[in-house]
Structure formats: structure tokens, C-alpha cells
PDB file of C-alpha atoms in Angstrom:
ATOM      1  CA  MET A   4       0.003  -0.424   0.086  1.00 49.00           C
ATOM      2  CA  ARG A   5       1.495   3.329  -1.129  1.00 43.00           C
ATOM      3  CA  ARG A   6       0.875   6.590   0.874  1.00 44.00           C
ATOM      4  CA  SER A   7       2.723  10.429   0.358  1.00 37.00           C
ATOM      5  CA  LEU A   8       4.987  10.633   2.746  1.00 36.00           C
ATOM      6  CA  PHE A   9       5.083  14.496   2.320  1.00 31.00           C
ATOM      7  CA  SER A  10       1.352  14.270   3.140  1.00 35.00           C
ATOM      8  CA  MET A  11       2.298  12.942   6.456  1.00 35.00           C
ATOM      9  CA  MET A  12       5.120  15.351   6.823  1.00 33.00           C
ATOM     10  CA  ALA A  13       2.781  18.027   6.235  1.00 34.00           C
ATOM     11  CA  LEU A  14       0.805  17.383   9.283  1.00 33.00           C
ATOM     12  CA  ALA A  15       3.411  17.813  11.557  1.00 35.00           C
ATOM     13  CA  GLY A  16       3.639  21.775  10.918  1.00 35.00           C
ATOM     14  CA  GLY A  17       1.869  24.958  10.491  1.00 31.00           C
ATOM     15  CA  MET A  18      -2.077  25.315  11.165  1.00 29.00           C
ATOM     16  CA  VAL A  19      -3.020  21.562  10.607  1.00 32.00           C
ATOM     17  CA  SER A  20      -1.053  20.526  13.273  1.00 32.00           C
ATOM     18  CA  ALA A  21      -3.595  22.201  15.755  1.00 34.00           C
ATOM     19  CA  PHE A  22      -5.923  19.741  14.544  1.00 34.00           C
ATOM     20  CA  ALA A  23      -4.539  16.869  13.025  1.00 44.00           C
ATOM     21  CA  PHE A  24      -4.837  14.687  16.422  1.00 59.00           C
ATOM     22  CA  ALA A  25      -8.561  15.662  17.174  1.00 79.00           C
ATOM     23  CA  PRO A  26     -10.295  12.963  18.193  1.00 89.00           C
ATOM     24  CA  PRO A  27     -13.730  11.861  16.147  1.00 93.00           C
ATOM     25  CA  LYS A  28     -16.565  13.848  17.755  1.00 95.00           C
ATOM     26  CA  PRO A  29     -18.448  10.931  18.821  1.00 96.00           C
ATOM     27  CA  LEU A  30     -15.455   9.629  20.881  1.00 97.00           C
ATOM     28  CA  GLU A  31     -14.639  13.272  22.548  1.00 96.00           C
ATOM     29  CA  GLY A  32     -16.275  11.959  25.358  1.00 97.00           C
ATOM     30  CA  HIS A  33     -14.406   9.098  25.972  1.00 98.00           C
ATOM     31  CA  PHE A  34     -11.168  10.430  24.757  1.00 97.00           C
ATOM     32  CA  GLU A  35     -10.883  14.113  27.542  1.00 97.00           C
ATOM     33  CA  ALA A  36     -12.036  11.392  30.218  1.00 98.00           C
ATOM     34  CA  LEU A  37      -8.802   9.450  29.355  1.00 98.00           C
ATOM     35  CA  GLN A  38      -6.842  12.687  28.905  1.00 97.00           C
ATOM     36  CA  ARG A  39      -7.917  14.530  32.020  1.00 97.00           C
ATOM     37  CA  ALA A  40      -7.816  11.271  34.600  1.00 98.00           C
ATOM     38  CA  LYS A  41      -5.234  10.908  37.099  1.00 98.00           C
ATOM     39  CA  SER A  42      -5.347   7.040  37.167  1.00 98.00           C
ATOM     40  CA  LEU A  43      -7.386   4.480  35.485  1.00 98.00           C
ATOM     41  CA  ASN A  44      -7.924   0.868  36.986  1.00 98.00           C
ATOM     42  CA  VAL A  45      -9.933  -1.382  34.538  1.00 98.00           C
ATOM     43  CA  GLU A  46     -11.006  -5.042  34.500  1.00 98.00           C
ATOM     44  CA  TYR A  47     -11.964  -6.501  31.487  1.00 98.00           C
ATOM     45  CA  THR A  48     -12.614  -9.679  29.149  1.00 97.00           C
ATOM     46  CA  VAL A  49     -11.616  -9.971  25.664  1.00 95.00           C
ATOM     47  CA  THR A  50     -13.721 -13.149  23.813  1.00 95.00           C
ATOM     48  CA  MET A  51     -13.025 -14.377  20.143  1.00 88.00           C
ATOM     49  CA  VAL A  52     -16.056 -16.032  19.286  1.00 89.00           C
ATOM     50  CA  GLY A  53     -15.778 -19.367  19.502  1.00 84.00           C
ATOM     51  CA  GLY A  54     -12.772 -18.932  21.904  1.00 87.00           C
ATOM     52  CA  ALA A  55     -12.231 -18.611  25.402  1.00 91.00           C
ATOM     53  CA  PRO A  56     -12.590 -15.401  27.444  1.00 93.00           C
ATOM     54  CA  ARG A  57      -8.956 -13.565  28.197  1.00 93.00           C
ATOM     55  CA  THR A  58      -8.988 -11.555  31.272  1.00 96.00           C
ATOM     56  CA  VAL A  59      -6.651  -8.162  31.061  1.00 97.00           C
ATOM     57  CA  SER A  60      -6.418  -6.265  34.335  1.00 98.00           C
ATOM     58  CA  LEU A  61      -4.706  -2.514  33.787  1.00 98.00           C
ATOM     59  CA  SER A  62      -3.992  -0.077  35.943  1.00 98.00           C
ATOM     60  CA  LEU A  63      -2.417   3.171  34.463  1.00 98.00           C
ATOM     61  CA  GLN A  64      -1.132   6.498  36.672  1.00 98.00           C
ATOM     62  CA  LYS A  65      -0.002   9.677  34.620  1.00 97.00           C
ATOM     63  CA  PRO A  66       2.481  10.413  33.708  1.00 97.00           C
ATOM     64  CA  ASN A  67       4.041   7.254  32.502  1.00 98.00           C
ATOM     65  CA  LEU A  68       2.990   4.092  34.769  1.00 98.00           C
ATOM     66  CA  LEU A  69       1.753   0.832  33.727  1.00 98.00           C
ATOM     67  CA  ARG A  70       0.808  -2.529  35.063  1.00 98.00           C
ATOM     68  CA  MET A  71      -1.483  -4.743  32.527  1.00 98.00           C
ATOM     69  CA  GLU A  72      -2.049  -8.520  33.728  1.00 97.00           C
ATOM     70  CA  SER A  73      -3.057 -11.228  31.477  1.00 94.00           C
ATOM     71  CA  GLY A  74      -3.145 -15.092  31.874  1.00 88.00           C
ATOM     72  CA  ASP A  75       0.532 -15.787  32.582  1.00 86.00           C
ATOM     73  CA  GLN A  76       2.213 -12.073  31.599  1.00 93.00           C
ATOM     74  CA  VAL A  77       2.727  -9.837  34.055  1.00 97.00           C
ATOM     75  CA  VAL A  78       4.044  -6.009  32.429  1.00 97.00           C
ATOM     76  CA  PHE A  79       5.538  -3.235  34.864  1.00 98.00           C
ATOM     77  CA  ALA A  80       6.631   0.054  33.645  1.00 98.00           C
ATOM     78  CA  ASP A  81       7.775   1.976  36.433  1.00 98.00           C
ATOM     79  CA  GLY A  82       8.887   5.219  34.570  1.00 97.00           C
ATOM     80  CA  THR A  83      12.506   4.163  33.659  1.00 97.00           C
ATOM     81  CA  THR A  84      12.329   0.527  32.997  1.00 96.00           C
ATOM     82  CA  ILE A  85       9.523  -2.216  31.429  1.00 95.00           C
ATOM     83  CA  VAL A  86       9.416  -5.272  33.067  1.00 96.00           C
ATOM     84  CA  THR A  87       7.790  -8.786  31.780  1.00 94.00           C
ATOM     85  CA  TYR A  88       7.596 -11.232  33.969  1.00 95.00           C
ATOM     86  CA  ASP A  89       6.057 -14.625  32.673  1.00 92.00           C
ATOM     87  CA  LYS A  90       4.266 -16.733  35.796  1.00 93.00           C
ATOM     88  CA  ALA A  91       4.162 -20.051  34.082  1.00 90.00           C
ATOM     89  CA  ALA A  92       8.338 -20.023  33.206  1.00 90.00           C
ATOM     90  CA  ASN A  93       9.193 -17.674  36.534  1.00 95.00           C
ATOM     91  CA  GLN A  94      11.052 -15.701  33.905  1.00 93.00           C
ATOM     92  CA  PHE A  95      11.665 -11.762  33.306  1.00 95.00           C
ATOM     93  CA  SER A  96      13.133  -9.714  31.380  1.00 92.00           C
ATOM     94  CA  LYS A  97      13.732  -5.416  31.352  1.00 91.00           C
ATOM     95  CA  MET A  98      13.847  -2.907  28.286  1.00 88.00           C
ATOM     96  CA  ASP A  99      14.525   0.800  28.630  1.00 90.00           C
ATOM     97  CA  GLN A 100      11.048   2.702  29.286  1.00 94.00           C
ATOM     98  CA  THR A 101      10.806   5.217  26.323  1.00 92.00           C
ATOM     99  CA  THR A 102       7.639   7.251  25.118  1.00 94.00           C
ATOM    100  CA  ASP A 103       7.417   4.630  22.076  1.00 90.00           C
ATOM    101  CA  SER A 104       8.338   1.492  24.363  1.00 92.00           C
ATOM    102  CA  LEU A 105       5.309   2.427  26.465  1.00 95.00           C
ATOM    103  CA  LEU A 106       2.892   3.338  24.324  1.00 94.00           C
ATOM    104  CA  GLY A 107       4.064   0.125  22.149  1.00 89.00           C
ATOM    105  CA  LEU A 108       2.592  -1.846  25.005  1.00 93.00           C
ATOM    106  CA  PHE A 109      -1.081  -0.884  23.500  1.00 93.00           C
ATOM    107  CA  GLU A 110      -1.171  -2.123  19.898  1.00 85.00           C
ATOM    108  CA  ASP A 111      -3.656  -4.531  20.401  1.00 85.00           C
ATOM    109  CA  THR A 112      -7.277  -3.345  19.767  1.00 85.00           C
ATOM    110  CA  ASP A 113      -8.238  -4.082  22.837  1.00 92.00           C
ATOM    111  CA  MET A 114      -6.034  -1.895  24.400  1.00 95.00           C
ATOM    112  CA  ARG A 115      -5.782   0.880  22.377  1.00 93.00           C
ATOM    113  CA  PHE A 116      -9.019   1.677  23.797  1.00 97.00           C
ATOM    114  CA  TRP A 117      -7.203   2.865  26.534  1.00 98.00           C
ATOM    115  CA  ARG A 118      -4.156   4.226  24.858  1.00 97.00           C
ATOM    116  CA  PRO A 119      -5.828   7.896  24.997  1.00 97.00           C
ATOM    117  CA  PHE A 120      -4.659   8.291  28.919  1.00 98.00           C
ATOM    118  CA  PHE A 121      -1.610   8.377  27.796  1.00 98.00           C
ATOM    119  CA  ASP A 122      -1.392   9.559  23.837  1.00 96.00           C
ATOM    120  CA  ALA A 123      -3.184  12.303  22.750  1.00 94.00           C
ATOM    121  CA  LYS A 124      -3.365  10.420  18.716  1.00 92.00           C
ATOM    122  CA  ALA A 125      -4.621   7.358  20.006  1.00 93.00           C
ATOM    123  CA  PHE A 126      -7.349   7.881  17.272  1.00 92.00           C
ATOM    124  CA  ASP A 127      -5.707   9.144  14.359  1.00 88.00           C
ATOM    125  CA  GLY A 128      -6.389   7.324  11.513  1.00 83.00           C
ATOM    126  CA  MET A 129      -9.549   5.824  12.437  1.00 90.00           C
ATOM    127  CA  THR A 130     -12.508   6.440   9.969  1.00 92.00           C
ATOM    128  CA  ASP A 131     -16.554   6.438   8.914  1.00 95.00           C
ATOM    129  CA  VAL A 132     -16.648   7.059  13.109  1.00 96.00           C
ATOM    130  CA  ALA A 133     -20.362   7.780  13.569  1.00 97.00           C
ATOM    131  CA  LYS A 134     -22.422   7.746  16.582  1.00 97.00           C
ATOM    132  CA  GLY A 135     -25.827   5.372  16.843  1.00 96.00           C
ATOM    133  CA  SER A 136     -28.529   4.526  18.886  1.00 95.00           C
ATOM    134  CA  ASN A 137     -28.584   4.274  22.927  1.00 95.00           C
ATOM    135  CA  VAL A 138     -28.736   1.004  24.049  1.00 96.00           C
ATOM    136  CA  GLU A 139     -29.608  -0.438  27.779  1.00 95.00           C
ATOM    137  CA  ARG A 140     -27.584  -3.058  29.145  1.00 92.00           C
ATOM    138  CA  ALA A 141     -26.827  -4.201  32.550  1.00 86.00           C
ATOM    139  CA  GLY A 142     -28.863  -1.482  34.122  1.00 90.00           C
ATOM    140  CA  ARG A 143     -26.506   1.291  31.990  1.00 93.00           C
ATOM    141  CA  ARG A 144     -27.851   3.207  29.179  1.00 96.00           C
ATOM    142  CA  LEU A 145     -24.861   3.217  26.370  1.00 98.00           C
ATOM    143  CA  THR A 146     -24.003   5.123  23.328  1.00 98.00           C
ATOM    144  CA  THR A 147     -23.229   3.119  20.121  1.00 98.00           C
ATOM    145  CA  VAL A 148     -20.093   4.750  18.281  1.00 98.00           C
ATOM    146  CA  THR A 149     -18.813   2.922  15.333  1.00 98.00           C
ATOM    147  CA  GLY A 150     -15.528   3.235  13.550  1.00 96.00           C
ATOM    148  CA  LYS A 151     -13.010   1.770  11.685  1.00 92.00           C
ATOM    149  CA  MET A 152      -8.853   1.663  11.524  1.00 86.00           C
ATOM    150  CA  GLY A 153      -7.120  -0.131   8.757  1.00 78.00           C
ATOM    151  CA  ILE A 154      -8.816  -3.710   8.296  1.00 77.00           C
ATOM    152  CA  THR A 155     -10.507  -3.409  11.882  1.00 87.00           C
ATOM    153  CA  SER A 156     -13.918  -2.257  12.512  1.00 93.00           C
ATOM    154  CA  SER A 157     -15.373  -1.315  16.081  1.00 96.00           C
ATOM    155  CA  THR A 158     -18.550  -1.055  17.569  1.00 98.00           C
ATOM    156  CA  MET A 159     -18.149   0.650  21.189  1.00 98.00           C
ATOM    157  CA  TYR A 160     -20.323   1.313  23.906  1.00 98.00           C
ATOM    158  CA  LEU A 161     -19.998   4.237  25.970  1.00 98.00           C
ATOM    159  CA  ASP A 162     -21.541   4.710  29.407  1.00 98.00           C
ATOM    160  CA  SER A 163     -23.571   7.518  29.460  1.00 96.00           C
ATOM    161  CA  ARG A 164     -22.618   8.619  32.630  1.00 95.00           C
ATOM    162  CA  ASP A 165     -19.013   9.124  32.264  1.00 97.00           C
ATOM    163  CA  ALA A 166     -18.577   9.037  28.334  1.00 97.00           C
ATOM    164  CA  LEU A 167     -15.981   5.931  29.087  1.00 98.00           C
ATOM    165  CA  LEU A 168     -16.060   2.602  27.090  1.00 98.00           C
ATOM    166  CA  ARG A 169     -18.011  -0.252  29.161  1.00 98.00           C
ATOM    167  CA  GLN A 170     -18.382  -2.814  25.625  1.00 98.00           C
ATOM    168  CA  ALA A 171     -17.137  -3.475  22.352  1.00 98.00           C
ATOM    169  CA  GLU A 172     -17.288  -5.605  19.580  1.00 97.00           C
ATOM    170  CA  ILE A 173     -14.172  -6.142  17.060  1.00 94.00           C
ATOM    171  CA  SER A 174     -14.186  -7.375  13.497  1.00 92.00           C
ATOM    172  CA  GLN A 175     -10.872  -7.797  11.730  1.00 83.00           C
ATOM    173  CA  GLN A 176     -10.844  -8.870   7.755  1.00 76.00           C
ATOM    174  CA  MET A 177      -8.020 -10.654   6.297  1.00 65.00           C
ATOM    175  CA  GLY A 178      -8.218 -11.893   2.371  1.00 64.00           C
ATOM    176  CA  GLY A 179     -11.705 -14.035   2.702  1.00 70.00           C
ATOM    177  CA  THR A 180     -11.765 -14.322   6.785  1.00 74.00           C
ATOM    178  CA  THR A 181     -13.405 -12.120   9.272  1.00 82.00           C
ATOM    179  CA  THR A 182     -12.503 -12.724  13.180  1.00 84.00           C
ATOM    180  CA  ARG A 183     -14.911 -11.387  15.680  1.00 91.00           C
ATOM    181  CA  SER A 184     -13.817 -10.577  19.685  1.00 93.00           C
ATOM    182  CA  VAL A 185     -16.393  -8.923  22.220  1.00 97.00           C
ATOM    183  CA  VAL A 186     -14.495  -7.075  24.752  1.00 97.00           C
ATOM    184  CA  ASN A 187     -16.768  -6.451  28.254  1.00 98.00           C
ATOM    185  CA  ALA A 188     -15.056  -4.375  30.872  1.00 98.00           C
ATOM    186  CA  THR A 189     -16.308  -5.238  34.007  1.00 97.00           C
ATOM    187  CA  LYS A 190     -14.694  -2.306  36.425  1.00 97.00           C
ATOM    188  CA  VAL A 191     -13.517   1.072  34.716  1.00 98.00           C
ATOM    189  CA  GLU A 192     -12.178   3.216  37.926  1.00 98.00           C
ATOM    190  CA  VAL A 193     -11.010   6.678  37.332  1.00 98.00           C
ATOM    191  CA  ASN A 194      -8.710   8.702  40.233  1.00 97.00           C
ATOM    192  CA  GLY A 195      -9.497   5.705  42.711  1.00 94.00           C
ATOM    193  CA  GLU A 196      -6.654   5.027  44.746  1.00 89.00           C
ATOM    194  CA  VAL A 197      -3.177   3.166  43.686  1.00 90.00           C
ATOM    195  CA  ALA A 198      -0.758   1.599  45.935  1.00 90.00           C
ATOM    196  CA  SER A 199       2.681   3.358  46.109  1.00 83.00           C
ATOM    197  CA  ASP A 200       4.156  -0.039  44.509  1.00 94.00           C
ATOM    198  CA  LEU A 201       1.558  -1.143  42.071  1.00 97.00           C
ATOM    199  CA  PHE A 202       4.152  -0.294  39.651  1.00 98.00           C
ATOM    200  CA  ALA A 203       7.105  -1.691  40.720  1.00 97.00           C
ATOM    201  CA  PHE A 204       8.413  -5.308  40.122  1.00 98.00           C
ATOM    202  CA  LYS A 205       9.602  -7.589  43.080  1.00 96.00           C
ATOM    203  CA  ALA A 206      11.169 -10.806  41.632  1.00 96.00           C
ATOM    204  CA  PRO A 207       9.121 -13.943  43.476  1.00 96.00           C
ATOM    205  CA  ALA A 208      11.224 -16.451  44.650  1.00 97.00           C
ATOM    206  CA  GLY A 209      13.062 -18.484  42.571  1.00 97.00           C
ATOM    207  CA  ALA A 210      12.710 -15.884  39.607  1.00 96.00           C
ATOM    208  CA  THR A 211      15.541 -15.636  36.864  1.00 96.00           C
ATOM    209  CA  GLU A 212      16.173 -12.656  34.535  1.00 94.00           C
ATOM    210  CA  VAL A 213      16.302 -13.452  30.796  1.00 87.00           C
ATOM    211  CA  THR A 214      18.934 -11.021  28.687  1.00 78.00           C
ATOM    212  CA  PHE A 215      17.237 -11.462  25.596  1.00 78.00           C
ATOM    213  CA  VAL A 216      13.591 -12.524  24.738  1.00 78.00           C
ATOM    214  CA  ALA A 217      12.115 -12.208  20.953  1.00 83.00           C
ATOM    215  CA  LYS A 218       9.768  -9.934  21.130  1.00 87.00           C
ATOM    216  CA  TRP A 219       8.581  -6.802  19.504  1.00 90.00           C
ATOM    217  CA  HIS A 220       9.495  -3.412  20.539  1.00 90.00           C
ATOM    218  CA  TYR A 221       8.372   0.082  19.529  1.00 88.00           C
ATOM    219  CA  ASP A 222      11.782   2.169  19.878  1.00 89.00           C
ATOM    220  CA  PHE A 223      13.786   1.770  17.148  1.00 93.00           C
ATOM    221  CA  GLU A 224      17.070   3.291  18.516  1.00 90.00           C
ATOM    222  CA  SER A 225      16.725   1.135  21.462  1.00 86.00           C
ATOM    223  CA  ALA A 226      16.238  -1.758  19.263  1.00 91.00           C
ATOM    224  CA  LYS A 227      19.405  -1.221  16.945  1.00 93.00           C
ATOM    225  CA  LYS A 228      21.387  -0.597  19.967  1.00 89.00           C
ATOM    226  CA  LEU A 229      20.359  -3.722  21.569  1.00 89.00           C
ATOM    227  CA  ALA A 230      20.800  -5.436  18.025  1.00 92.00           C
ATOM    228  CA  LYS A 231      24.561  -3.580  18.230  1.00 91.00           C
ATOM    229  CA  GLN A 232      25.541  -4.857  21.895  1.00 84.00           C
ATOM    230  CA  THR A 233      24.216  -8.488  21.161  1.00 87.00           C
ATOM    231  CA  GLY A 234      25.504  -8.778  17.574  1.00 91.00           C
ATOM    232  CA  ARG A 235      22.201 -10.104  16.685  1.00 93.00           C
ATOM    233  CA  VAL A 236      19.977  -8.948  12.993  1.00 97.00           C
ATOM    234  CA  LEU A 237      17.780  -6.158  13.300  1.00 97.00           C
ATOM    235  CA  MET A 238      14.028  -7.076  11.525  1.00 98.00           C
ATOM    236  CA  VAL A 239      12.263  -3.351  11.055  1.00 98.00           C
ATOM    237  CA  ASP A 240       8.336  -3.832  10.140  1.00 98.00           C
ATOM    238  CA  PHE A 241       7.178  -0.624   8.743  1.00 97.00           C
ATOM    239  CA  MET A 242       3.703  -0.408   8.855  1.00 93.00           C
ATOM    240  CA  ALA A 243       0.877   1.474   9.902  1.00 88.00           C
ATOM    241  CA  ASP A 244      -2.737   1.023  11.495  1.00 80.00           C
ATOM    242  CA  TRP A 245      -4.939   1.459   8.161  1.00 81.00           C
ATOM    243  CA  CYS A 246      -2.348  -1.048   6.178  1.00 87.00           C
ATOM    244  CA  GLY A 247      -4.465  -4.235   5.654  1.00 83.00           C
ATOM    245  CA  PRO A 248      -1.291  -6.319   4.325  1.00 89.00           C
ATOM    246  CA  CYS A 249       0.543  -5.253   7.134  1.00 90.00           C
ATOM    247  CA  LYS A 250      -2.446  -7.119   9.609  1.00 86.00           C
ATOM    248  CA  MET A 251      -2.360  -9.697   7.534  1.00 89.00           C
ATOM    249  CA  LEU A 252       1.416 -10.055   8.133  1.00 93.00           C
ATOM    250  CA  ASP A 253       0.792  -9.802  11.739  1.00 90.00           C
ATOM    251  CA  ALA A 254      -1.839 -12.726  11.652  1.00 85.00           C
ATOM    252  CA  GLN A 255      -0.632 -14.803   9.400  1.00 90.00           C
ATOM    253  CA  VAL A 256       3.079 -14.710   9.700  1.00 95.00           C
ATOM    254  CA  PHE A 257       4.635 -13.271  12.652  1.00 94.00           C
ATOM    255  CA  SER A 258       1.847 -14.898  15.174  1.00 89.00           C
ATOM    256  CA  THR A 259       3.178 -18.226  14.012  1.00 93.00           C
ATOM    257  CA  PRO A 260       5.868 -20.648  15.794  1.00 91.00           C
ATOM    258  CA  GLU A 261       7.918 -21.312  12.234  1.00 96.00           C
ATOM    259  CA  PHE A 262       8.451 -17.370  12.266  1.00 95.00           C
ATOM    260  CA  LYS A 263       9.492 -17.337  15.825  1.00 92.00           C
ATOM    261  CA  LYS A 264      11.315 -20.230  15.424  1.00 94.00           C
ATOM    262  CA  ALA A 265      13.302 -18.768  12.117  1.00 95.00           C
ATOM    263  CA  ALA A 266      13.505 -15.385  13.595  1.00 95.00           C
ATOM    264  CA  GLY A 267      14.151 -15.754  17.039  1.00 92.00           C
ATOM    265  CA  GLU A 268      17.554 -14.930  17.303  1.00 92.00           C
ATOM    266  CA  MET A 269      16.844 -11.441  16.034  1.00 96.00           C
ATOM    267  CA  VAL A 270      15.615  -8.340  17.185  1.00 94.00           C
ATOM    268  CA  TRP A 271      11.797  -7.102  16.375  1.00 96.00           C
ATOM    269  CA  VAL A 272      10.990  -3.639  16.174  1.00 96.00           C
ATOM    270  CA  LYS A 273       7.556  -2.055  14.435  1.00 95.00           C
ATOM    271  CA  VAL A 274       7.885   0.980  12.817  1.00 94.00           C
ATOM    272  CA  ASN A 275       4.580   2.719  12.462  1.00 90.00           C
ATOM    273  CA  ILE A 276       5.580   5.079   9.422  1.00 91.00           C
ATOM    274  CA  ASP A 277       2.382   7.973  10.094  1.00 84.00           C
ATOM    275  CA  ASN A 278       4.603   8.664  13.936  1.00 83.00           C
ATOM    276  CA  PHE A 279       8.041   8.300  12.164  1.00 88.00           C
ATOM    277  CA  PRO A 280       7.955   9.600   8.732  1.00 90.00           C
ATOM    278  CA  ALA A 281      11.506  10.849   8.725  1.00 92.00           C
ATOM    279  CA  LEU A 282      12.823   7.242   9.996  1.00 94.00           C
ATOM    280  CA  ALA A 283      10.452   5.744   6.949  1.00 94.00           C
ATOM    281  CA  SER A 284      11.850   8.422   4.397  1.00 94.00           C
ATOM    282  CA  GLN A 285      15.204   7.388   5.373  1.00 95.00           C
ATOM    283  CA  TYR A 286      14.651   3.870   4.498  1.00 95.00           C
ATOM    284  CA  LYS A 287      12.639   4.575   2.069  1.00 94.00           C
ATOM    285  CA  ALA A 288       9.676   2.793   3.289  1.00 94.00           C
ATOM    286  CA  THR A 289       7.172   4.460   0.695  1.00 91.00           C
ATOM    287  CA  SER A 290       4.920   1.028   0.364  1.00 93.00           C
ATOM    288  CA  ILE A 291       4.196  -0.763   3.045  1.00 94.00           C
ATOM    289  CA  PRO A 292       4.336  -3.567   4.412  1.00 95.00           C
ATOM    290  CA  LEU A 293       8.496  -3.300   4.121  1.00 97.00           C
ATOM    291  CA  VAL A 294      10.233  -5.543   6.358  1.00 98.00           C
ATOM    292  CA  VAL A 295      14.099  -4.352   6.324  1.00 98.00           C
ATOM    293  CA  PHE A 296      16.668  -6.153   7.836  1.00 98.00           C
ATOM    294  CA  MET A 297      19.409  -4.726   9.031  1.00 97.00           C
ATOM    295  CA  ASN A 298      22.976  -4.411  11.595  1.00 95.00           C
ATOM    296  CA  GLY A 299      23.266  -3.074  14.597  1.00 93.00           C
ATOM    297  CA  ASP A 300      24.843   0.071  12.909  1.00 93.00           C
ATOM    298  CA  GLY A 301      21.773   0.466  10.469  1.00 94.00           C
ATOM    299  CA  GLN A 302      23.215  -1.125   7.382  1.00 95.00           C
ATOM    300  CA  VAL A 303      20.710  -2.773   5.827  1.00 97.00           C
ATOM    301  CA  LEU A 304      21.675  -6.122   4.479  1.00 97.00           C
ATOM    302  CA  HIS A 305      18.423  -7.455   3.313  1.00 97.00           C
ATOM    303  CA  GLN A 306      14.297  -6.314   2.261  1.00 97.00           C
ATOM    304  CA  SER A 307      11.055  -7.823   1.808  1.00 97.00           C
ATOM    305  CA  LEU A 308       8.406  -5.858   0.200  1.00 97.00           C
ATOM    306  CA  GLY A 309       4.582  -6.762   0.388  1.00 95.00           C
ATOM    307  CA  PHE A 310       2.463  -9.397   2.364  1.00 94.00           C
ATOM    308  CA  LYS A 311       3.936 -13.088   1.762  1.00 95.00           C
ATOM    309  CA  PRO A 312       2.739 -16.228   3.444  1.00 94.00           C
ATOM    310  CA  VAL A 313       4.692 -17.548   5.741  1.00 95.00           C
ATOM    311  CA  GLY A 314       6.610 -20.124   3.883  1.00 96.00           C
ATOM    312  CA  GLU A 315       8.195 -17.499   1.826  1.00 96.00           C
ATOM    313  CA  PHE A 316       8.501 -15.201   4.712  1.00 97.00           C
ATOM    314  CA  LEU A 317      10.991 -17.684   5.825  1.00 97.00           C
ATOM    315  CA  LYS A 318      12.760 -17.530   2.671  1.00 97.00           C
ATOM    316  CA  GLU A 319      13.627 -13.675   3.121  1.00 97.00           C
ATOM    317  CA  ILE A 320      14.395 -14.723   6.774  1.00 97.00           C
ATOM    318  CA  ALA A 321      17.146 -16.937   5.896  1.00 97.00           C
ATOM    319  CA  ALA A 322      18.422 -14.354   3.008  1.00 96.00           C
ATOM    320  CA  ALA A 323      19.221 -12.053   5.825  1.00 96.00           C
ATOM    321  CA  LYS A 324      20.672 -14.685   7.858  1.00 94.00           C
ATOM    322  CA  SER A 325      23.115 -15.549   5.049  1.00 93.00           C
ATOM    323  CA  LYS A 326      24.562 -11.506   5.053  1.00 89.00           C
ATOM    324  CA  GLY A 327      24.406 -10.853   8.291  1.00 76.00           C
TER     325      GLY A 327
END
């Protein structure tokens, strides 16, 4: 997919910038409530149609503190370091906390609903936003708002009392397949009490630190630094929220065991070209998805343009390894 970098750069300057990241009007209440909040505690379930529910417990505090627990994973952001703890393995890994790495924790669609707490640009790129009818659910009067971001369509149900999301229906269409999920918030608390040590990680007895874990990073410079320090190949996924083939690459390639095995020794980082147009321009990411393999000095070794099935993408990984 192609989009003019010049048009994206134009948003960064002049009078346009004052309005470039204003939320869609039907979502103003939800957006402004999260922007004003000093703390947020949310508990919700995400259920893919036909699957089992996944429970998420999320606590946020300004300016940059986070604790998120889901399944066997707990993530802590204390303002300087992000720690990911695997309860099943009793292992944890650390990475430097930056604005980009913090916002990267909100990439999943269900997490993105809460991203305005930290990010004034959270809803940039959302299209076809429209207010619908009011419905009554569980004694609450909810306002329906629909919207799209790339291949993801969402129906959001906002509480009429505080304008915050209580439920959502999410559908993603990739090729001829549509997946549907339902989000149901059982607790939404703004400016409630937060324990002083909630965001500080304390290693449980017997826990071991893993110095390298194959996972997605969202800060290019930090990822490049890690690749250089460890002598690993850096795999950069240039993408955007509106890019359907990018979402297909995530779902059909990056999530597979075959990819994780083949690229497990590499450092992975995602670069949203809308947020980093200069970096996209530097590596000529005018068409996406573009996956660039480079060394820790930023020297390009190999690249893969467009969506490719997992079997073909494994050949791209092999080619990059042969040059690294």
C-alpha cells in the first residue's frame, strides 16, 4: 500500500498540526475523560467468537506508569524500565522505558481503547466514525459509536454517565476470513486509589532474568542499540494502522511458530510510518508492509516488500541471515 510521505509530514507543521490529532467528535467524551484522568483501573475480558475469554487487568497512572496482567504475563512500567514477567516460566526480562516503548504496549486493539490516557494521537487514522443509537445493558445506558482503523472495525458502547467504554465488538477482515471479538469491561475506575508500589516489579522467589527475549519492540533506536550490543540482526517492520496487508503479516506470519523459530535470534521492532515519517523516508518505506533487515549500525542487509505467506517469508529470513 502506498501513501504520500509528504502529506504525512505536512501534518507536523503549520496550522494543520493544531487539529491533526483531534479525536472524532463521537469519541470526544471518552478521549477527554482519559486525557483528564490522573489514574485508571480497568478490568475486562476479551473473547474471540468461538474461543475462551481472556481476562485483562490494567492500571495506569500519569505521567508514565503502567501495570497490565493477562494470562501468564504481567507487564510493569515504572517510568524508567519496562519489565515483562512470565508467571509460568518464572522468568522476567527488562527493557528501557521510552514514550514509544510505553505506547507500544497498547498495540492490541482491545488495549488501544485505553491508549488516550497517555497518547493524544491515539485515534488518529480512525475513519467512518459515527454515533448510533442508545441501548440499555446491565442497567446502564450506553451510546453506540462505530469506527474503522485499517482492516479493524469496532462498535463501541460508551456509558452515558462518564462517556467511557464499557463494551466493544471488534471485527477484523483478512483476505476472505473475518475474526470477531467481544470486549466486556467489568470495572472502570477513574482517579481511584493506587498502591504506591503497584508499578514496581519485585522478582518472586526463584525468578530468573532473561537477558534476551524474542519480542516486538516499538522504539527503533533502543532496538538498534540492543542489536548492536548483542551482535544480532535487526528486523524492522515498517507498517501503519490503516494498512491491511500489514495486519495480515501480523496475523498470518509473525504470530506463527515457524516465524518465531526462524527469527527467534533477531531483534524485532515495529515502526509506524505515520508516527515516524523521517525514519520511513530514510529507509524508503513509501510502500508497506516493508520489512528491512539490518545490522546494529543500521546498514541494510536485506528487505522484503509486501505481504508474503509464511513459507515465502521464511526464505526472506534465511536470505537476511546469510548476509548478516
